[in-house]
Amino acid sequence: MQNSIDWANVGFMPRKTNAVAVSLFRDGKWSAPELVDDFKFSINVFAGSLHYANSCFEGLKAFRGADGKVRLFRPYDNAHRLASSAAYLDMACPSEEMFVQMCLSCVKANLEFLPPYGVEASLYVRPLLLGVNPQINLNSSTDVLFAVMCTPVGAYSSGLKPVTAVLCRNYDRAAPNGTGRFKLAANYAMSMHPYNLAHKLGYGELLYPDSATKSKVDEFGSSNFMAIKGRSYVTPLSNSVLPSITNRSLQQLAADEGLTVEKRPICLEELAEFDEVNACGTAVVITPVCKIDDRPALESPEVTRSYTFGSPDKCGETSFKLYKRIRGIQNGTEEDVHGWCVIL
Ligand SMILES: Cc1ncc(COP(=O)(O)O)c(C=O)c1O
């Protein structure tokens, strides 16, 4: 059955598709994965995920290539990252193979929602790990639901149109020795309020400095920070940022293009020296950032300093080249020399 989705205006919101892939961990083992068409799960009101955020998740994309093949981009990397998040929560996690197979079966069951080649839309795949056993003590969950759902999505935020960002000094996303490097549901609750404040102020992105000293760049609210400085690709080395799979891919492609990759602490003052700045992540690959305002508080109108990068109208040249390369690999128009894609 072909559905009638307007692929050019698909937006970034969940849509009901055909099926979700699910498996339950109970009594020390995972149940055989199933595809279900009911998107409503009943869950015990005492489930730890509802009270103590015993929950972590992933986000990856499937693409329909120019050659008609369906590619999932680096799913083993997402499987690996989910395992590290689950280990922090002391929760069971599916094996990498089970993770990837369930992602593939979810995509296969929802192929009619996979946008055609040539549109900017893609199929976003969301694996979710949720503690479901009833509990009142603060404990790790013993029973865990693993669900993989998907939805077609268009460009998140602005696509490749540059946005402005604000440096968030009066709220922390991640504690210095906390959970910033894992993809826990709790992290997103931490950043919800400042994110809303930044959006109300008209900013497209929120840039967090490191929480301990507020002197170095960490990452954006839901994406990594990367910059181009001359012939270098510069990205923060920090224990409290999420290890972005997009960032790692862009670093490899930058190295392939002959750029020097510098993964190191970045002092805020160095922002003045960057030619191109981008937020990077699965949702859009890169979002160019044309200005970062330094505000002592998101509630106050005072801006102490503004940093500007490139044109307010278009993506920087080097960043665009990297964007084209990664999208080419995802679409099958460029050779996947690093073996990143898993073909359905
Ligand atoms: C906090 C945060 N940083 C970075 C990223 C980008 O990671 P990835 O490229 O793996 O999507 C995301 C999105 O998942 C995120 O939520």
Short mmCIF file of C-alpha atoms and ligand atoms in Angstrom, two decimals:
data_model
loop_
_atom_site.label_atom_id
_atom_site.label_comp_id
_atom_site.label_asym_id
_atom_site.label_seq_id
_atom_site.Cartn_x
_atom_site.Cartn_y
_atom_site.Cartn_z
CA MET A 1 0.00 0.00 0.00
CA GLN A 2 1.36 3.43 -0.89
CA ASN A 3 0.40 6.17 1.52
CA SER A 4 -0.26 9.80 0.68
CA ILE A 5 2.42 11.55 2.74
CA ASP A 6 3.56 14.93 1.42
CA TRP A 7 7.31 14.16 1.68
CA ALA A 8 8.37 17.78 1.19
CA ASN A 9 6.40 18.87 4.26
CA VAL A 10 6.63 15.88 6.51
CA GLY A 11 7.90 17.89 9.51
CA PHE A 12 9.49 16.46 12.62
CA MET A 13 6.79 14.72 14.60
CA PRO A 14 5.72 11.18 15.36
CA ARG A 15 3.36 9.48 12.92
CA LYS A 16 1.55 6.22 13.42
CA THR A 17 3.21 3.62 11.23
CA ASN A 18 2.43 -0.08 10.76
CA ALA A 19 4.39 -1.73 13.52
CA VAL A 20 6.74 -1.49 16.50
CA ALA A 21 9.32 -4.19 17.25
CA VAL A 22 9.26 -5.26 20.90
CA SER A 23 10.97 -7.63 23.30
CA LEU A 24 10.70 -7.94 27.08
CA PHE A 25 13.52 -8.86 29.45
CA ARG A 26 12.14 -10.80 32.40
CA ASP A 27 13.52 -13.63 34.57
CA GLY A 28 16.96 -13.10 33.08
CA LYS A 29 16.11 -13.44 29.40
CA TRP A 30 14.75 -11.54 26.41
CA SER A 31 11.50 -12.72 24.84
CA ALA A 32 11.52 -13.48 21.11
CA PRO A 33 11.18 -10.10 19.33
CA GLU A 34 7.73 -9.45 17.92
CA LEU A 35 6.18 -6.88 15.62
CA VAL A 36 3.02 -5.37 17.06
CA ASP A 37 0.61 -2.92 15.50
CA ASP A 38 -0.75 -1.53 18.77
CA PHE A 39 1.27 1.57 19.71
CA LYS A 40 -0.26 1.79 23.18
CA PHE A 41 1.49 -0.28 25.85
CA SER A 42 0.03 -0.79 29.26
CA ILE A 43 2.59 -0.17 31.95
CA ASN A 44 2.44 -0.57 35.73
CA VAL A 45 2.02 2.78 37.51
CA PHE A 46 4.95 1.81 39.77
CA ALA A 47 7.30 1.21 36.81
CA GLY A 48 10.72 2.70 37.62
CA SER A 49 10.94 4.47 34.25
CA LEU A 50 7.90 6.59 35.17
CA HIS A 51 9.32 7.71 38.52
CA TYR A 52 13.09 7.47 38.46
CA ALA A 53 13.79 7.78 34.71
CA ASN A 54 15.10 4.20 34.38
CA SER A 55 15.14 4.78 30.66
CA CYS A 56 17.53 5.39 27.80
CA PHE A 57 17.14 5.48 24.04
CA GLU A 58 18.76 5.91 20.65
CA GLY A 59 18.09 7.69 17.37
CA LEU A 60 19.23 6.63 13.91
CA LYS A 61 17.99 6.90 10.37
CA ALA A 62 17.11 4.71 7.40
CA PHE A 63 17.44 6.04 3.86
CA ARG A 64 16.18 4.88 0.49
CA GLY A 65 19.14 5.10 -1.85
CA ALA A 66 19.46 6.24 -5.44
CA ASP A 67 19.98 2.53 -6.25
CA GLY A 68 16.70 1.60 -4.54
CA LYS A 69 18.50 -0.08 -1.61
CA VAL A 70 17.48 0.72 1.96
CA ARG A 71 20.37 1.72 4.24
CA LEU A 72 20.51 2.02 7.99
CA PHE A 73 23.32 4.36 9.00
CA ARG A 74 25.79 2.95 11.56
CA PRO A 75 23.26 0.96 13.66
CA TYR A 76 26.02 -1.01 15.43
CA ASP A 77 27.35 2.28 16.82
CA ASN A 78 23.92 3.08 18.23
CA ALA A 79 23.70 -0.44 19.67
CA HIS A 80 27.04 0.08 21.36
CA ARG A 81 26.02 3.46 22.79
CA LEU A 82 22.71 2.08 24.09
CA ALA A 83 24.67 -0.64 25.89
CA SER A 84 26.80 2.01 27.61
CA SER A 85 23.68 3.97 28.66
CA ALA A 86 22.00 0.79 29.95
CA ALA A 87 25.17 -0.20 31.85
CA TYR A 88 25.06 3.15 33.67
CA LEU A 89 21.45 2.42 34.68
CA ASP A 90 22.39 -1.19 35.57
CA MET A 91 19.64 -2.34 33.25
CA ALA A 92 19.58 -5.28 30.82
CA CYS A 93 20.29 -4.36 27.21
CA PRO A 94 19.85 -6.39 24.01
CA SER A 95 22.97 -7.62 22.25
CA GLU A 96 24.22 -5.49 19.37
CA GLU A 97 22.99 -8.12 16.94
CA MET A 98 19.51 -8.20 18.48
CA PHE A 99 19.41 -4.39 18.46
CA VAL A 100 20.31 -4.20 14.76
CA GLN A 101 17.97 -7.05 13.75
CA MET A 102 15.04 -5.38 15.54
CA CYS A 103 15.83 -2.04 13.86
CA LEU A 104 15.90 -3.79 10.48
CA SER A 105 12.64 -5.64 11.14
CA CYS A 106 10.99 -2.38 12.23
CA VAL A 107 12.12 -0.63 9.03
CA LYS A 108 11.02 -3.58 6.90
CA ALA A 109 7.56 -3.59 8.46
CA ASN A 110 7.20 0.13 7.79
CA LEU A 111 8.70 0.43 4.31
CA GLU A 112 5.78 2.43 2.97
CA PHE A 113 6.78 5.19 5.42
CA LEU A 114 10.36 5.31 4.13
CA PRO A 115 10.62 8.45 2.01
CA PRO A 116 11.68 8.06 -1.62
CA TYR A 117 15.17 8.95 -2.80
CA GLY A 118 15.59 12.60 -3.70
CA VAL A 119 13.54 14.23 -0.93
CA GLU A 120 15.15 15.57 2.24
CA ALA A 121 12.98 13.36 4.43
CA SER A 122 14.13 10.05 5.91
CA LEU A 123 12.87 7.38 8.28
CA TYR A 124 13.86 8.12 11.88
CA VAL A 125 14.28 4.98 13.98
CA ARG A 126 13.89 5.28 17.75
CA PRO A 127 15.01 2.33 19.93
CA LEU A 128 13.83 2.72 23.52
CA LEU A 129 14.79 0.84 26.68
CA LEU A 130 12.33 1.19 29.53
CA GLY A 131 12.30 -0.24 33.07
CA VAL A 132 8.81 -1.69 33.58
CA ASN A 133 8.68 -3.73 36.78
CA PRO A 134 6.74 -2.18 39.68
CA GLN A 135 9.00 -0.71 42.36
CA ILE A 136 8.96 1.93 45.03
CA ASN A 137 12.60 1.72 46.12
CA LEU A 138 15.23 3.53 44.15
CA ASN A 139 16.55 0.48 42.31
CA SER A 140 17.61 -0.43 38.82
CA SER A 141 14.81 -2.08 36.86
CA THR A 142 14.80 -5.86 36.64
CA ASP A 143 12.20 -6.09 33.86
CA VAL A 144 13.00 -4.10 30.77
CA LEU A 145 11.02 -3.39 27.63
CA PHE A 146 12.98 -2.84 24.43
CA ALA A 147 10.88 -1.22 21.71
CA VAL A 148 11.96 0.00 18.27
CA MET A 149 9.61 2.40 16.54
CA CYS A 150 10.03 4.63 13.52
CA THR A 151 8.51 7.66 11.88
CA PRO A 152 9.19 9.57 8.67
CA VAL A 153 10.79 12.94 9.39
CA GLY A 154 11.73 15.98 7.36
CA ALA A 155 14.34 18.56 8.25
CA TYR A 156 14.68 19.15 11.98
CA SER A 157 14.97 22.81 12.97
CA SER A 158 16.08 24.84 9.94
CA GLY A 159 17.74 22.25 7.70
CA LEU A 160 20.91 23.86 6.33
CA LYS A 161 19.81 27.42 7.01
CA PRO A 162 22.04 28.96 9.69
CA VAL A 163 20.56 29.57 13.13
CA THR A 164 21.60 31.70 16.08
CA ALA A 165 22.58 30.14 19.41
CA VAL A 166 22.88 31.30 22.98
CA LEU A 167 25.51 30.26 25.48
CA CYS A 168 23.73 28.85 28.50
CA ARG A 169 25.61 29.95 31.62
CA ASN A 170 22.94 29.77 34.30
CA TYR A 171 21.70 26.20 33.75
CA ASP A 172 23.70 22.97 33.49
CA ARG A 173 22.85 20.12 31.15
CA ALA A 174 25.28 17.66 32.68
CA ALA A 175 27.21 17.46 35.96
CA PRO A 176 31.02 17.25 35.66
CA ASN A 177 31.05 13.59 36.72
CA GLY A 178 27.46 12.92 35.74
CA THR A 179 25.58 11.34 32.86
CA GLY A 180 26.19 13.72 29.94
CA ARG A 181 28.00 11.08 27.90
CA PHE A 182 25.06 8.68 28.00
CA LYS A 183 21.77 8.97 26.19
CA LEU A 184 19.52 8.82 29.23
CA ALA A 185 15.98 10.19 29.27
CA ALA A 186 16.97 12.07 32.45
CA ASN A 187 19.47 14.23 30.54
CA TYR A 188 16.73 15.65 28.36
CA ALA A 189 14.61 16.57 31.39
CA MET A 190 17.64 18.50 32.67
CA SER A 191 17.78 20.62 29.54
CA MET A 192 14.04 21.11 28.96
CA HIS A 193 13.61 24.39 30.84
CA PRO A 194 16.67 26.23 29.44
CA TYR A 195 15.82 24.89 25.98
CA ASN A 196 12.34 26.42 26.23
CA LEU A 197 13.78 29.72 27.47
CA ALA A 198 16.26 29.86 24.58
CA HIS A 199 13.50 29.18 22.05
CA LYS A 200 11.29 31.88 23.55
CA LEU A 201 14.20 34.27 23.06
CA GLY A 202 14.27 33.30 19.38
CA TYR A 203 17.44 31.19 19.41
CA GLY A 204 17.58 28.00 17.40
CA GLU A 205 20.26 26.34 19.53
CA LEU A 206 21.50 26.38 23.09
CA LEU A 207 25.23 25.93 23.67
CA TYR A 208 26.36 24.53 27.02
CA PRO A 209 29.80 25.32 28.39
CA ASP A 210 31.35 22.76 30.75
CA SER A 211 29.48 22.82 34.06
CA ALA A 212 32.54 22.84 36.33
CA THR A 213 34.33 25.95 35.03
CA LYS A 214 32.01 27.52 32.43
CA SER A 215 35.13 28.23 30.43
CA LYS A 216 35.05 25.54 27.73
CA VAL A 217 32.63 24.49 25.01
CA ASP A 218 30.69 21.27 25.74
CA GLU A 219 27.82 20.74 23.31
CA PHE A 220 24.46 22.00 22.10
CA GLY A 221 21.21 20.88 23.75
CA SER A 222 20.68 17.92 21.46
CA SER A 223 23.72 17.90 19.19
CA ASN A 224 27.52 18.10 19.28
CA PHE A 225 29.60 21.20 18.55
CA MET A 226 32.03 21.17 15.65
CA ALA A 227 33.93 24.02 14.03
CA ILE A 228 36.15 24.63 11.04
CA LYS A 229 39.25 26.72 11.64
CA GLY A 230 41.42 27.07 8.55
CA ARG A 231 42.09 23.47 7.49
CA SER A 232 41.20 22.00 10.89
CA TYR A 233 38.05 20.29 12.10
CA VAL A 234 37.77 21.17 15.79
CA THR A 235 35.44 19.47 18.26
CA PRO A 236 35.44 19.36 22.08
CA LEU A 237 37.11 16.63 24.08
CA SER A 238 34.87 16.40 27.13
CA ASN A 239 33.63 13.66 29.40
CA SER A 240 30.17 15.20 29.63
CA VAL A 241 29.11 15.35 25.99
CA LEU A 242 27.26 12.60 24.15
CA PRO A 243 29.62 10.77 21.77
CA SER A 244 27.78 11.71 18.58
CA ILE A 245 27.89 9.17 15.78
CA THR A 246 27.41 11.96 13.24
CA ASN A 247 30.35 13.88 14.69
CA ARG A 248 32.53 10.77 14.59
CA SER A 249 31.55 10.21 10.95
CA LEU A 250 32.23 13.85 10.01
CA GLN A 251 35.64 13.65 11.71
CA GLN A 252 36.52 10.64 9.56
CA LEU A 253 35.31 12.37 6.38
CA ALA A 254 37.22 15.55 7.32
CA ALA A 255 40.38 13.47 7.74
CA ASP A 256 39.66 11.82 4.34
CA GLU A 257 39.46 15.34 2.84
CA GLY A 258 42.90 16.15 4.26
CA LEU A 259 41.71 18.29 7.18
CA THR A 260 43.43 18.00 10.54
CA VAL A 261 41.01 16.69 13.16
CA GLU A 262 41.48 18.32 16.55
CA LYS A 263 39.51 16.73 19.37
CA ARG A 264 40.51 18.79 22.38
CA PRO A 265 39.18 21.15 25.05
CA ILE A 266 37.94 24.38 23.44
CA CYS A 267 38.12 27.59 25.48
CA LEU A 268 35.14 29.90 24.99
CA GLU A 269 37.46 32.71 23.81
CA GLU A 270 38.47 30.53 20.88
CA LEU A 271 34.94 30.90 19.50
CA ALA A 272 36.17 34.20 18.07
CA GLU A 273 38.65 32.30 15.87
CA PHE A 274 36.34 29.84 14.11
CA ASP A 275 35.41 30.22 10.43
CA GLU A 276 32.41 27.88 10.51
CA VAL A 277 30.44 26.51 13.45
CA ASN A 278 27.81 23.77 13.33
CA ALA A 279 25.61 21.70 15.56
CA CYS A 280 25.80 18.09 14.39
CA GLY A 281 23.61 15.07 15.01
CA THR A 282 21.42 12.45 13.37
CA ALA A 283 18.40 14.71 13.03
CA VAL A 284 19.93 17.04 10.40
CA VAL A 285 23.59 15.99 10.11
CA ILE A 286 24.63 19.63 10.55
CA THR A 287 22.88 22.85 11.48
CA PRO A 288 25.09 25.85 10.65
CA VAL A 289 25.34 28.37 13.48
CA CYS A 290 25.93 31.97 12.35
CA LYS A 291 26.00 33.66 15.78
CA ILE A 292 26.45 32.74 19.43
CA ASP A 293 25.33 35.25 22.06
CA ASP A 294 26.92 35.07 25.49
CA ARG A 295 24.23 35.91 28.06
CA PRO A 296 24.95 35.70 31.79
CA ALA A 297 21.35 34.55 32.34
CA LEU A 298 18.66 33.33 29.96
CA GLU A 299 16.11 35.41 31.88
CA SER A 300 17.98 38.68 31.44
CA PRO A 301 18.31 40.75 28.23
CA GLU A 302 22.02 41.44 28.80
CA VAL A 303 24.33 40.09 26.08
CA THR A 304 27.98 40.44 27.06
CA ARG A 305 29.50 39.23 23.81
CA SER A 306 28.45 37.95 20.40
CA TYR A 307 30.51 35.66 18.18
CA THR A 308 29.66 35.48 14.48
CA PHE A 309 30.59 32.87 11.90
CA GLY A 310 30.30 32.95 8.10
CA SER A 311 27.14 33.99 6.34
CA PRO A 312 23.73 34.24 8.06
CA ASP A 313 22.20 32.79 4.87
CA LYS A 314 24.20 29.74 3.98
CA CYS A 315 26.24 26.86 5.30
CA GLY A 316 30.04 27.26 5.30
CA GLU A 317 31.87 25.79 2.33
CA THR A 318 33.92 23.13 4.14
CA SER A 319 30.98 22.07 6.31
CA PHE A 320 28.78 21.79 3.22
CA LYS A 321 31.34 19.56 1.54
CA LEU A 322 31.32 17.22 4.55
CA TYR A 323 27.52 17.31 4.62
CA LYS A 324 27.34 16.29 0.95
CA ARG A 325 29.75 13.43 1.53
CA ILE A 326 27.90 11.92 4.48
CA ARG A 327 24.52 12.31 2.73
CA GLY A 328 26.03 10.70 -0.38
CA ILE A 329 27.08 7.67 1.67
CA GLN A 330 23.64 7.49 3.30
CA ASN A 331 21.95 7.70 -0.12
CA GLY A 332 24.27 5.26 -1.86
CA THR A 333 25.56 7.87 -4.34
CA GLU A 334 29.04 7.75 -2.75
CA GLU A 335 30.99 4.64 -2.00
CA ASP A 336 30.64 3.57 1.63
CA VAL A 337 34.39 3.15 2.05
CA HIS A 338 34.18 2.89 5.84
CA GLY A 339 31.43 0.25 5.79
CA TRP A 340 29.00 2.36 7.82
CA CYS A 341 25.69 1.39 6.25
CA VAL A 342 23.76 -1.81 6.90
CA ILE A 343 21.62 -2.67 3.91
CA LEU A 344 18.15 -4.10 4.53
C1 LIG B 1 22.85 15.69 23.62
C2 LIG B 1 23.11 15.18 22.25
N1 LIG B 1 24.34 15.36 21.72
C3 LIG B 1 24.64 14.91 20.49
C4 LIG B 1 23.71 14.26 19.72
C5 LIG B 1 24.08 13.77 18.35
O1 LIG B 1 24.36 12.40 18.38
P1 LIG B 1 24.18 11.51 17.07
O2 LIG B 1 25.06 12.10 16.03
O3 LIG B 1 24.63 10.15 17.46
O4 LIG B 1 22.76 11.59 16.69
C6 LIG B 1 22.42 14.07 20.22
C7 LIG B 1 21.41 13.36 19.43
O5 LIG B 1 21.27 12.19 19.55
C8 LIG B 1 22.11 14.52 21.51
O6 LIG B 1 20.88 14.36 22.02
#
